[in-house]
Amino acid sequence: MGADPDEELVRRIGAGDTAAVQAMVARKLPRILALAARMLGDPAEAEDVAQETFVRIWRRASGWRQGHARFDTWIHRVALNLCYDRLRRRREWTTDELPEVADEAPLPDVMPGDEERRVNQALQRIAPRQREAIVLVYYQELSNIEAAGAMQVSVDALESLLARGRRSLQAMLVGDGDD
Amino acid sequence: MAEKTSGGPMDAERFAALADAYGGALHRWPPGEQAAAMLFADTNEGRAILARAGRLDAMLDRHRVDAPSPALHRTIVVRAAAEVRQSRRRRFWWLGFGLAGVGLAGAVAGLALVAVVSPDMQPDHYVMDANATSFGDAGPDADPYEENL
């Protein structure tokens, strides 16, 4: 693992440098917000998760030491944990276990231009772990090793989650999941 | 967590498995397998697999997230100053607590060492007083019960 590109910025934040705080927010907020929005499918909740993630960043900054994970991978993990807390709190989750099976029924046709909402619905219908894998690799563009590290699974397990998630999305959105 | 590397040409099965997982854009594929994948992507079979994966990618690309609002950015920055200050104070407190603990542990270890190195001094001779016998004290304060035996 090479040098962490965020390490210097984190060190400056820990020393109380307000310019570094601004730089960190500008650098990471769009990524964290996008991650939470796609995991939760709710912009308002995503903003709450982004705020809570940064609170943890500020609290950790003065003692941050690079261990096995890069800072960016660590904040992805923090944000994902906060997303899972919210998913568990939602009324539809009646047990602690989040469902692993996606509802792959094709989504109803929508008006042209409404595809974004359709994709959002499809993402929310696949199993959360599959969604997490797709969000990290496809949207956040983490490498397979970084994504597997953030999810605390092996690369093989990550690839399995990705493939199953994409197959479900393919069935819902493109309608040819079985070919 | 080791990165897989391709030692030779990629077969269709592996190429399809990677496209199923990572989609049709090779830059998202595992770096160690990209070179072999690029060669296979030039074949008819490779192009067909990528085209199929690309259809889903095109749908996924339509999902966009709005940029953070200036208000959210401001809220997060305002909170930072207080949190960082509090966190540093907490760290210093724990550091002081740790140093005190180290000092205390050192003192205890020092006392233990002294006790081991210099045990209680015993006199090298015993001075018997006038009332003492080899069997005990036979003076006026001796146990009267013993005398009646």
PDB file of N, CA, C and O in Angstrom, chain B residues 54-123:
ATOM      1  N   GLY B  54     -22.328  -3.455 -20.948  1.00  0.00           N
ATOM      2  CA  GLY B  54     -22.427  -2.008 -21.162  1.00  0.00           C
ATOM      3  C   GLY B  54     -23.860  -1.503 -21.134  1.00  0.00           C
ATOM      4  O   GLY B  54     -24.101  -0.344 -20.780  1.00  0.00           O
ATOM      5  N   ARG B  55     -24.808  -2.358 -21.510  1.00  0.00           N
ATOM      6  CA  ARG B  55     -26.214  -1.918 -21.489  1.00  0.00           C
ATOM      7  C   ARG B  55     -26.658  -1.614 -20.061  1.00  0.00           C
ATOM      8  O   ARG B  55     -27.343  -0.632 -19.805  1.00  0.00           O
ATOM      9  N   LEU B  56     -26.249  -2.464 -19.120  1.00  0.00           N
ATOM     10  CA  LEU B  56     -26.593  -2.177 -17.721  1.00  0.00           C
ATOM     11  C   LEU B  56     -25.821  -0.955 -17.214  1.00  0.00           C
ATOM     12  O   LEU B  56     -26.376  -0.114 -16.502  1.00  0.00           O
ATOM     13  N   ASP B  57     -24.552  -0.857 -17.618  1.00  0.00           N
ATOM     14  CA  ASP B  57     -23.762   0.314 -17.205  1.00  0.00           C
ATOM     15  C   ASP B  57     -24.453   1.616 -17.636  1.00  0.00           C
ATOM     16  O   ASP B  57     -24.503   2.584 -16.881  1.00  0.00           O
ATOM     17  N   ALA B  58     -24.984   1.611 -18.864  1.00  0.00           N
ATOM     18  CA  ALA B  58     -25.634   2.826 -19.376  1.00  0.00           C
ATOM     19  C   ALA B  58     -26.839   3.189 -18.511  1.00  0.00           C
ATOM     20  O   ALA B  58     -27.089   4.378 -18.248  1.00  0.00           O
ATOM     21  N   MET B  59     -27.558   2.168 -18.034  1.00  0.00           N
ATOM     22  CA  MET B  59     -28.693   2.447 -17.141  1.00  0.00           C
ATOM     23  C   MET B  59     -28.190   2.989 -15.801  1.00  0.00           C
ATOM     24  O   MET B  59     -28.732   3.967 -15.280  1.00  0.00           O
ATOM     25  N   LEU B  60     -27.163   2.334 -15.255  1.00  0.00           N
ATOM     26  CA  LEU B  60     -26.659   2.763 -13.942  1.00  0.00           C
ATOM     27  C   LEU B  60     -26.120   4.200 -14.000  1.00  0.00           C
ATOM     28  O   LEU B  60     -26.235   4.949 -13.026  1.00  0.00           O
ATOM     29  N   ASP B  61     -25.552   4.551 -15.138  1.00  0.00           N
ATOM     30  CA  ASP B  61     -24.999   5.911 -15.262  1.00  0.00           C
ATOM     31  C   ASP B  61     -26.066   6.994 -15.184  1.00  0.00           C
ATOM     32  O   ASP B  61     -25.749   8.169 -14.978  1.00  0.00           O
ATOM     33  N   ARG B  62     -27.309   6.602 -15.386  1.00  0.00           N
ATOM     34  CA  ARG B  62     -28.376   7.618 -15.328  1.00  0.00           C
ATOM     35  C   ARG B  62     -28.697   8.023 -13.888  1.00  0.00           C
ATOM     36  O   ARG B  62     -29.422   8.987 -13.669  1.00  0.00           O
ATOM     37  N   HIS B  63     -28.203   7.234 -12.941  1.00  0.00           N
ATOM     38  CA  HIS B  63     -28.476   7.589 -11.543  1.00  0.00           C
ATOM     39  C   HIS B  63     -27.442   8.595 -11.060  1.00  0.00           C
ATOM     40  O   HIS B  63     -26.270   8.272 -10.873  1.00  0.00           O
ATOM     41  N   ARG B  64     -27.884   9.813 -10.895  1.00  0.00           N
ATOM     42  CA  ARG B  64     -26.967  10.867 -10.445  1.00  0.00           C
ATOM     43  C   ARG B  64     -27.404  11.380  -9.076  1.00  0.00           C
ATOM     44  O   ARG B  64     -28.585  11.346  -8.747  1.00  0.00           O
ATOM     45  N   VAL B  65     -26.436  11.849  -8.336  1.00  0.00           N
ATOM     46  CA  VAL B  65     -26.728  12.423  -7.012  1.00  0.00           C
ATOM     47  C   VAL B  65     -26.381  13.903  -7.064  1.00  0.00           C
ATOM     48  O   VAL B  65     -25.312  14.273  -7.570  1.00  0.00           O
ATOM     49  N   ASP B  66     -27.300  14.721  -6.588  1.00  0.00           N
ATOM     50  CA  ASP B  66     -27.053  16.178  -6.599  1.00  0.00           C
ATOM     51  C   ASP B  66     -25.808  16.524  -5.793  1.00  0.00           C
ATOM     52  O   ASP B  66     -25.509  15.875  -4.776  1.00  0.00           O
ATOM     53  N   ALA B  67     -25.114  17.544  -6.234  1.00  0.00           N
ATOM     54  CA  ALA B  67     -23.944  18.024  -5.483  1.00  0.00           C
ATOM     55  C   ALA B  67     -24.389  18.521  -4.114  1.00  0.00           C
ATOM     56  O   ALA B  67     -25.530  18.974  -3.963  1.00  0.00           O
ATOM     57  N   PRO B  68     -23.516  18.442  -3.131  1.00  0.00           N
ATOM     58  CA  PRO B  68     -23.892  18.915  -1.782  1.00  0.00           C
ATOM     59  C   PRO B  68     -24.251  20.405  -1.814  1.00  0.00           C
ATOM     60  O   PRO B  68     -23.619  21.178  -2.529  1.00  0.00           O
ATOM     61  N   SER B  69     -25.245  20.756  -1.031  1.00  0.00           N
ATOM     62  CA  SER B  69     -25.642  22.171  -0.985  1.00  0.00           C
ATOM     63  C   SER B  69     -24.611  22.963  -0.182  1.00  0.00           C
ATOM     64  O   SER B  69     -23.952  22.404   0.706  1.00  0.00           O
ATOM     65  N   PRO B  70     -24.489  24.273  -0.484  1.00  0.00           N
ATOM     66  CA  PRO B  70     -23.578  25.115   0.325  1.00  0.00           C
ATOM     67  C   PRO B  70     -23.956  25.091   1.808  1.00  0.00           C
ATOM     68  O   PRO B  70     -23.082  25.158   2.677  1.00  0.00           O
ATOM     69  N   ALA B  71     -25.249  24.965   2.093  1.00  0.00           N
ATOM     70  CA  ALA B  71     -25.687  24.958   3.509  1.00  0.00           C
ATOM     71  C   ALA B  71     -25.148  23.728   4.232  1.00  0.00           C
ATOM     72  O   ALA B  71     -24.676  23.825   5.379  1.00  0.00           O
ATOM     73  N   LEU B  72     -25.187  22.576   3.555  1.00  0.00           N
ATOM     74  CA  LEU B  72     -24.664  21.354   4.182  1.00  0.00           C
ATOM     75  C   LEU B  72     -23.151  21.489   4.401  1.00  0.00           C
ATOM     76  O   LEU B  72     -22.640  21.140   5.478  1.00  0.00           O
ATOM     77  N   HIS B  73     -22.467  21.994   3.385  1.00  0.00           N
ATOM     78  CA  HIS B  73     -21.016  22.198   3.490  1.00  0.00           C
ATOM     79  C   HIS B  73     -20.701  23.084   4.706  1.00  0.00           C
ATOM     80  O   HIS B  73     -19.826  22.757   5.523  1.00  0.00           O
ATOM     81  N   ARG B  74     -21.462  24.179   4.833  1.00  0.00           N
ATOM     82  CA  ARG B  74     -21.212  25.130   5.924  1.00  0.00           C
ATOM     83  C   ARG B  74     -21.468  24.482   7.290  1.00  0.00           C
ATOM     84  O   ARG B  74     -20.685  24.636   8.219  1.00  0.00           O
ATOM     85  N   THR B  75     -22.570  23.748   7.387  1.00  0.00           N
ATOM     86  CA  THR B  75     -22.919  23.094   8.663  1.00  0.00           C
ATOM     87  C   THR B  75     -21.802  22.176   9.126  1.00  0.00           C
ATOM     88  O   THR B  75     -21.428  22.149  10.301  1.00  0.00           O
ATOM     89  N   ILE B  76     -21.266  21.414   8.167  1.00  0.00           N
ATOM     90  CA  ILE B  76     -20.213  20.446   8.511  1.00  0.00           C
ATOM     91  C   ILE B  76     -18.935  21.164   8.942  1.00  0.00           C
ATOM     92  O   ILE B  76     -18.288  20.770   9.919  1.00  0.00           O
ATOM     93  N   VAL B  77     -18.598  22.244   8.255  1.00  0.00           N
ATOM     94  CA  VAL B  77     -17.373  22.980   8.601  1.00  0.00           C
ATOM     95  C   VAL B  77     -17.500  23.629   9.977  1.00  0.00           C
ATOM     96  O   VAL B  77     -16.558  23.592  10.783  1.00  0.00           O
ATOM     97  N   VAL B  78     -18.665  24.200  10.265  1.00  0.00           N
ATOM     98  CA  VAL B  78     -18.874  24.872  11.563  1.00  0.00           C
ATOM     99  C   VAL B  78     -18.703  23.867  12.710  1.00  0.00           C
ATOM    100  O   VAL B  78     -18.094  24.165  13.735  1.00  0.00           O
ATOM    101  N   ARG B  79     -19.215  22.677  12.507  1.00  0.00           N
ATOM    102  CA  ARG B  79     -19.143  21.649  13.562  1.00  0.00           C
ATOM    103  C   ARG B  79     -17.700  21.187  13.798  1.00  0.00           C
ATOM    104  O   ARG B  79     -17.345  20.741  14.892  1.00  0.00           O
ATOM    105  N   ALA B  80     -16.876  21.310  12.744  1.00  0.00           N
ATOM    106  CA  ALA B  80     -15.510  20.758  12.808  1.00  0.00           C
ATOM    107  C   ALA B  80     -14.687  21.374  13.934  1.00  0.00           C
ATOM    108  O   ALA B  80     -14.023  20.665  14.694  1.00  0.00           O
ATOM    109  N   ALA B  81     -14.733  22.725  14.040  1.00  0.00           N
ATOM    110  CA  ALA B  81     -13.854  23.409  15.001  1.00  0.00           C
ATOM    111  C   ALA B  81     -14.065  22.872  16.416  1.00  0.00           C
ATOM    112  O   ALA B  81     -13.105  22.519  17.116  1.00  0.00           O
ATOM    113  N   ALA B  82     -15.337  22.803  16.822  1.00  0.00           N
ATOM    114  CA  ALA B  82     -15.640  22.352  18.187  1.00  0.00           C
ATOM    115  C   ALA B  82     -15.224  20.894  18.391  1.00  0.00           C
ATOM    116  O   ALA B  82     -14.644  20.542  19.424  1.00  0.00           O
ATOM    117  N   GLU B  83     -15.502  20.064  17.393  1.00  0.00           N
ATOM    118  CA  GLU B  83     -15.209  18.630  17.548  1.00  0.00           C
ATOM    119  C   GLU B  83     -13.702  18.365  17.637  1.00  0.00           C
ATOM    120  O   GLU B  83     -13.253  17.568  18.451  1.00  0.00           O
ATOM    121  N   VAL B  84     -12.936  19.041  16.762  1.00  0.00           N
ATOM    122  CA  VAL B  84     -11.482  18.812  16.771  1.00  0.00           C
ATOM    123  C   VAL B  84     -10.891  19.268  18.107  1.00  0.00           C
ATOM    124  O   VAL B  84     -10.076  18.581  18.714  1.00  0.00           O
ATOM    125  N   ARG B  85     -11.365  20.454  18.593  1.00  0.00           N
ATOM    126  CA  ARG B  85     -10.839  20.989  19.864  1.00  0.00           C
ATOM    127  C   ARG B  85     -11.141  20.017  21.014  1.00  0.00           C
ATOM    128  O   ARG B  85     -10.277  19.689  21.822  1.00  0.00           O
ATOM    129  N   GLN B  86     -12.383  19.546  21.036  1.00  0.00           N
ATOM    130  CA  GLN B  86     -12.802  18.633  22.107  1.00  0.00           C
ATOM    131  C   GLN B  86     -12.014  17.319  22.054  1.00  0.00           C
ATOM    132  O   GLN B  86     -11.590  16.793  23.084  1.00  0.00           O
ATOM    133  N   SER B  87     -11.820  16.854  20.836  1.00  0.00           N
ATOM    134  CA  SER B  87     -11.110  15.593  20.665  1.00  0.00           C
ATOM    135  C   SER B  87      -9.655  15.711  21.133  1.00  0.00           C
ATOM    136  O   SER B  87      -9.106  14.809  21.769  1.00  0.00           O
ATOM    137  N   ARG B  88      -9.025  16.860  20.818  1.00  0.00           N
ATOM    138  CA  ARG B  88      -7.622  17.053  21.252  1.00  0.00           C
ATOM    139  C   ARG B  88      -7.536  17.111  22.774  1.00  0.00           C
ATOM    140  O   ARG B  88      -6.646  16.546  23.391  1.00  0.00           O
ATOM    141  N   ARG B  89      -8.540  17.828  23.377  1.00  0.00           N
ATOM    142  CA  ARG B  89      -8.551  17.938  24.843  1.00  0.00           C
ATOM    143  C   ARG B  89      -8.668  16.538  25.465  1.00  0.00           C
ATOM    144  O   ARG B  89      -7.984  16.196  26.402  1.00  0.00           O
ATOM    145  N   ARG B  90      -9.543  15.725  24.878  1.00  0.00           N
ATOM    146  CA  ARG B  90      -9.763  14.364  25.374  1.00  0.00           C
ATOM    147  C   ARG B  90      -8.472  13.538  25.263  1.00  0.00           C
ATOM    148  O   ARG B  90      -8.104  12.793  26.150  1.00  0.00           O
ATOM    149  N   ARG B  91      -7.772  13.733  24.136  1.00  0.00           N
ATOM    150  CA  ARG B  91      -6.527  12.982  23.944  1.00  0.00           C
ATOM    151  C   ARG B  91      -5.468  13.366  24.962  1.00  0.00           C
ATOM    152  O   ARG B  91      -4.762  12.528  25.504  1.00  0.00           O
ATOM    153  N   PHE B  92      -5.382  14.686  25.231  1.00  0.00           N
ATOM    154  CA  PHE B  92      -4.389  15.137  26.218  1.00  0.00           C
ATOM    155  C   PHE B  92      -4.721  14.598  27.598  1.00  0.00           C
ATOM    156  O   PHE B  92      -3.856  14.222  28.364  1.00  0.00           O
ATOM    157  N   TRP B  93      -6.035  14.556  27.908  1.00  0.00           N
ATOM    158  CA  TRP B  93      -6.459  14.042  29.213  1.00  0.00           C
ATOM    159  C   TRP B  93      -6.043  12.583  29.346  1.00  0.00           C
ATOM    160  O   TRP B  93      -5.484  12.166  30.361  1.00  0.00           O
ATOM    161  N   TRP B  94      -6.299  11.809  28.292  1.00  0.00           N
ATOM    162  CA  TRP B  94      -5.925  10.394  28.339  1.00  0.00           C
ATOM    163  C   TRP B  94      -4.414  10.221  28.421  1.00  0.00           C
ATOM    164  O   TRP B  94      -3.909   9.331  29.093  1.00  0.00           O
ATOM    165  N   LEU B  95      -3.667  11.128  27.732  1.00  0.00           N
ATOM    166  CA  LEU B  95      -2.209  11.073  27.779  1.00  0.00           C
ATOM    167  C   LEU B  95      -1.732  11.302  29.211  1.00  0.00           C
ATOM    168  O   LEU B  95      -0.881  10.577  29.743  1.00  0.00           O
ATOM    169  N   GLY B  96      -2.327  12.321  29.879  1.00  0.00           N
ATOM    170  CA  GLY B  96      -1.962  12.605  31.269  1.00  0.00           C
ATOM    171  C   GLY B  96      -2.293  11.439  32.180  1.00  0.00           C
ATOM    172  O   GLY B  96      -1.487  11.038  33.035  1.00  0.00           O
ATOM    173  N   PHE B  97      -3.470  10.867  31.930  1.00  0.00           N
ATOM    174  CA  PHE B  97      -3.899   9.714  32.727  1.00  0.00           C
ATOM    175  C   PHE B  97      -2.920   8.551  32.533  1.00  0.00           C
ATOM    176  O   PHE B  97      -2.519   7.881  33.491  1.00  0.00           O
ATOM    177  N   GLY B  98      -2.505   8.369  31.280  1.00  0.00           N
ATOM    178  CA  GLY B  98      -1.555   7.291  30.971  1.00  0.00           C
ATOM    179  C   GLY B  98      -0.224   7.507  31.651  1.00  0.00           C
ATOM    180  O   GLY B  98       0.356   6.583  32.230  1.00  0.00           O
ATOM    181  N   LEU B  99       0.259   8.767  31.621  1.00  0.00           N
ATOM    182  CA  LEU B  99       1.548   9.064  32.256  1.00  0.00           C
ATOM    183  C   LEU B  99       1.476   8.830  33.763  1.00  0.00           C
ATOM    184  O   LEU B  99       2.401   8.287  34.372  1.00  0.00           O
ATOM    185  N   ALA B 100       0.346   9.265  34.359  1.00  0.00           N
ATOM    186  CA  ALA B 100       0.172   9.041  35.803  1.00  0.00           C
ATOM    187  C   ALA B 100       0.187   7.545  36.108  1.00  0.00           C
ATOM    188  O   ALA B 100       0.776   7.085  37.087  1.00  0.00           O
ATOM    189  N   GLY B 101      -0.460   6.778  35.234  1.00  0.00           N
ATOM    190  CA  GLY B 101      -0.498   5.324  35.420  1.00  0.00           C
ATOM    191  C   GLY B 101       0.883   4.718  35.330  1.00  0.00           C
ATOM    192  O   GLY B 101       1.253   3.859  36.140  1.00  0.00           O
ATOM    193  N   VAL B 102       1.680   5.216  34.360  1.00  0.00           N
ATOM    194  CA  VAL B 102       3.045   4.714  34.207  1.00  0.00           C
ATOM    195  C   VAL B 102       3.867   5.045  35.449  1.00  0.00           C
ATOM    196  O   VAL B 102       4.619   4.219  35.981  1.00  0.00           O
ATOM    197  N   GLY B 103       3.683   6.281  35.970  1.00  0.00           N
ATOM    198  CA  GLY B 103       4.408   6.699  37.168  1.00  0.00           C
ATOM    199  C   GLY B 103       4.054   5.829  38.367  1.00  0.00           C
ATOM    200  O   GLY B 103       4.930   5.376  39.112  1.00  0.00           O
ATOM    201  N   LEU B 104       2.758   5.566  38.511  1.00  0.00           N
ATOM    202  CA  LEU B 104       2.301   4.736  39.622  1.00  0.00           C
ATOM    203  C   LEU B 104       2.860   3.317  39.518  1.00  0.00           C
ATOM    204  O   LEU B 104       3.343   2.741  40.498  1.00  0.00           O
ATOM    205  N   ALA B 105       2.817   2.789  38.294  1.00  0.00           N
ATOM    206  CA  ALA B 105       3.336   1.432  38.082  1.00  0.00           C
ATOM    207  C   ALA B 105       4.821   1.375  38.406  1.00  0.00           C
ATOM    208  O   ALA B 105       5.325   0.413  38.996  1.00  0.00           O
ATOM    209  N   GLY B 106       5.538   2.450  38.050  1.00  0.00           N
ATOM    210  CA  GLY B 106       6.974   2.516  38.340  1.00  0.00           C
ATOM    211  C   GLY B 106       7.239   2.515  39.828  1.00  0.00           C
ATOM    212  O   GLY B 106       8.132   1.818  40.319  1.00  0.00           O
ATOM    213  N   ALA B 107       6.427   3.286  40.567  1.00  0.00           N
ATOM    214  CA  ALA B 107       6.601   3.356  42.020  1.00  0.00           C
ATOM    215  C   ALA B 107       6.359   2.002  42.659  1.00  0.00           C
ATOM    216  O   ALA B 107       7.119   1.548  43.527  1.00  0.00           O
ATOM    217  N   VAL B 108       5.296   1.324  42.209  1.00  0.00           N
ATOM    218  CA  VAL B 108       4.979  -0.001  42.767  1.00  0.00           C
ATOM    219  C   VAL B 108       6.104  -0.979  42.462  1.00  0.00           C
ATOM    220  O   VAL B 108       6.548  -1.744  43.329  1.00  0.00           O
ATOM    221  N   ALA B 109       6.600  -0.930  41.221  1.00  0.00           N
ATOM    222  CA  ALA B 109       7.689  -1.831  40.831  1.00  0.00           C
ATOM    223  C   ALA B 109       8.940  -1.549  41.660  1.00  0.00           C
ATOM    224  O   ALA B 109       9.649  -2.473  42.095  1.00  0.00           O
ATOM    225  N   GLY B 110       9.203  -0.259  41.930  1.00  0.00           N
ATOM    226  CA  GLY B 110      10.367   0.122  42.728  1.00  0.00           C
ATOM    227  C   GLY B 110      10.269  -0.419  44.140  1.00  0.00           C
ATOM    228  O   GLY B 110      11.224  -0.987  44.686  1.00  0.00           O
ATOM    229  N   LEU B 111       9.087  -0.289  44.741  1.00  0.00           N
ATOM    230  CA  LEU B 111       8.882  -0.793  46.098  1.00  0.00           C
ATOM    231  C   LEU B 111       9.072  -2.305  46.150  1.00  0.00           C
ATOM    232  O   LEU B 111       9.688  -2.842  47.073  1.00  0.00           O
ATOM    233  N   ALA B 112       8.520  -2.970  45.127  1.00  0.00           N
ATOM    234  CA  ALA B 112       8.649  -4.430  45.087  1.00  0.00           C
ATOM    235  C   ALA B 112      10.107  -4.839  44.989  1.00  0.00           C
ATOM    236  O   ALA B 112      10.555  -5.784  45.630  1.00  0.00           O
ATOM    237  N   LEU B 113      10.863  -4.098  44.183  1.00  0.00           N
ATOM    238  CA  LEU B 113      12.280  -4.407  43.999  1.00  0.00           C
ATOM    239  C   LEU B 113      13.044  -4.237  45.316  1.00  0.00           C
ATOM    240  O   LEU B 113      13.859  -5.077  45.705  1.00  0.00           O
ATOM    241  N   VAL B 114      12.725  -3.139  46.007  1.00  0.00           N
ATOM    242  CA  VAL B 114      13.393  -2.893  47.292  1.00  0.00           C
ATOM    243  C   VAL B 114      13.091  -4.030  48.263  1.00  0.00           C
ATOM    244  O   VAL B 114      13.969  -4.532  48.966  1.00  0.00           O
ATOM    245  N   ALA B 115      11.835  -4.483  48.270  1.00  0.00           N
ATOM    246  CA  ALA B 115      11.443  -5.561  49.191  1.00  0.00           C
ATOM    247  C   ALA B 115      12.181  -6.852  48.878  1.00  0.00           C
ATOM    248  O   ALA B 115      12.546  -7.613  49.767  1.00  0.00           O
ATOM    249  N   VAL B 116      12.425  -7.107  47.609  1.00  0.00           N
ATOM    250  CA  VAL B 116      13.093  -8.350  47.229  1.00  0.00           C
ATOM    251  C   VAL B 116      14.586  -8.278  47.522  1.00  0.00           C
ATOM    252  O   VAL B 116      15.186  -9.203  48.080  1.00  0.00           O
ATOM    253  N   VAL B 117      15.186  -7.154  47.163  1.00  0.00           N
ATOM    254  CA  VAL B 117      16.639  -7.016  47.301  1.00  0.00           C
ATOM    255  C   VAL B 117      17.051  -6.909  48.765  1.00  0.00           C
ATOM    256  O   VAL B 117      18.058  -7.467  49.195  1.00  0.00           O
ATOM    257  N   SER B 118      16.273  -6.182  49.558  1.00  0.00           N
ATOM    258  CA  SER B 118      16.638  -6.037  50.971  1.00  0.00           C
ATOM    259  C   SER B 118      15.481  -6.463  51.856  1.00  0.00           C
ATOM    260  O   SER B 118      14.679  -5.656  52.277  1.00  0.00           O
ATOM    261  N   PRO B 119      15.398  -7.803  52.150  1.00  0.00           N
ATOM    262  CA  PRO B 119      14.331  -8.297  53.025  1.00  0.00           C
ATOM    263  C   PRO B 119      14.532  -7.785  54.458  1.00  0.00           C
ATOM    264  O   PRO B 119      15.579  -7.229  54.786  1.00  0.00           O
ATOM    265  N   ASP B 120      13.515  -8.000  55.338  1.00  0.00           N
ATOM    266  CA  ASP B 120      13.608  -7.512  56.727  1.00  0.00           C
ATOM    267  C   ASP B 120      14.909  -7.961  57.379  1.00  0.00           C
ATOM    268  O   ASP B 120      15.268  -9.137  57.325  1.00  0.00           O
ATOM    269  N   MET B 121      15.623  -7.017  58.031  1.00  0.00           N
ATOM    270  CA  MET B 121      16.909  -7.346  58.682  1.00  0.00           C
ATOM    271  C   MET B 121      16.615  -8.121  59.973  1.00  0.00           C
ATOM    272  O   MET B 121      15.817  -7.703  60.803  1.00  0.00           O
ATOM    273  N   GLN B 122      17.246  -9.277  60.115  1.00  0.00           N
ATOM    274  CA  GLN B 122      17.097 -10.073  61.344  1.00  0.00           C
ATOM    275  C   GLN B 122      18.368  -9.896  62.181  1.00  0.00           C
ATOM    276  O   GLN B 122      19.472  -9.930  61.630  1.00  0.00           O
ATOM    277  N   PRO B 123      18.229  -9.706  63.517  1.00  0.00           N
ATOM    278  CA  PRO B 123      19.443  -9.594  64.336  1.00  0.00           C
ATOM    279  C   PRO B 123      20.202 -10.921  64.302  1.00  0.00           C
ATOM    280  O   PRO B 123      19.588 -11.980  64.224  1.00  0.00           O
TER     281      PRO B 123
END
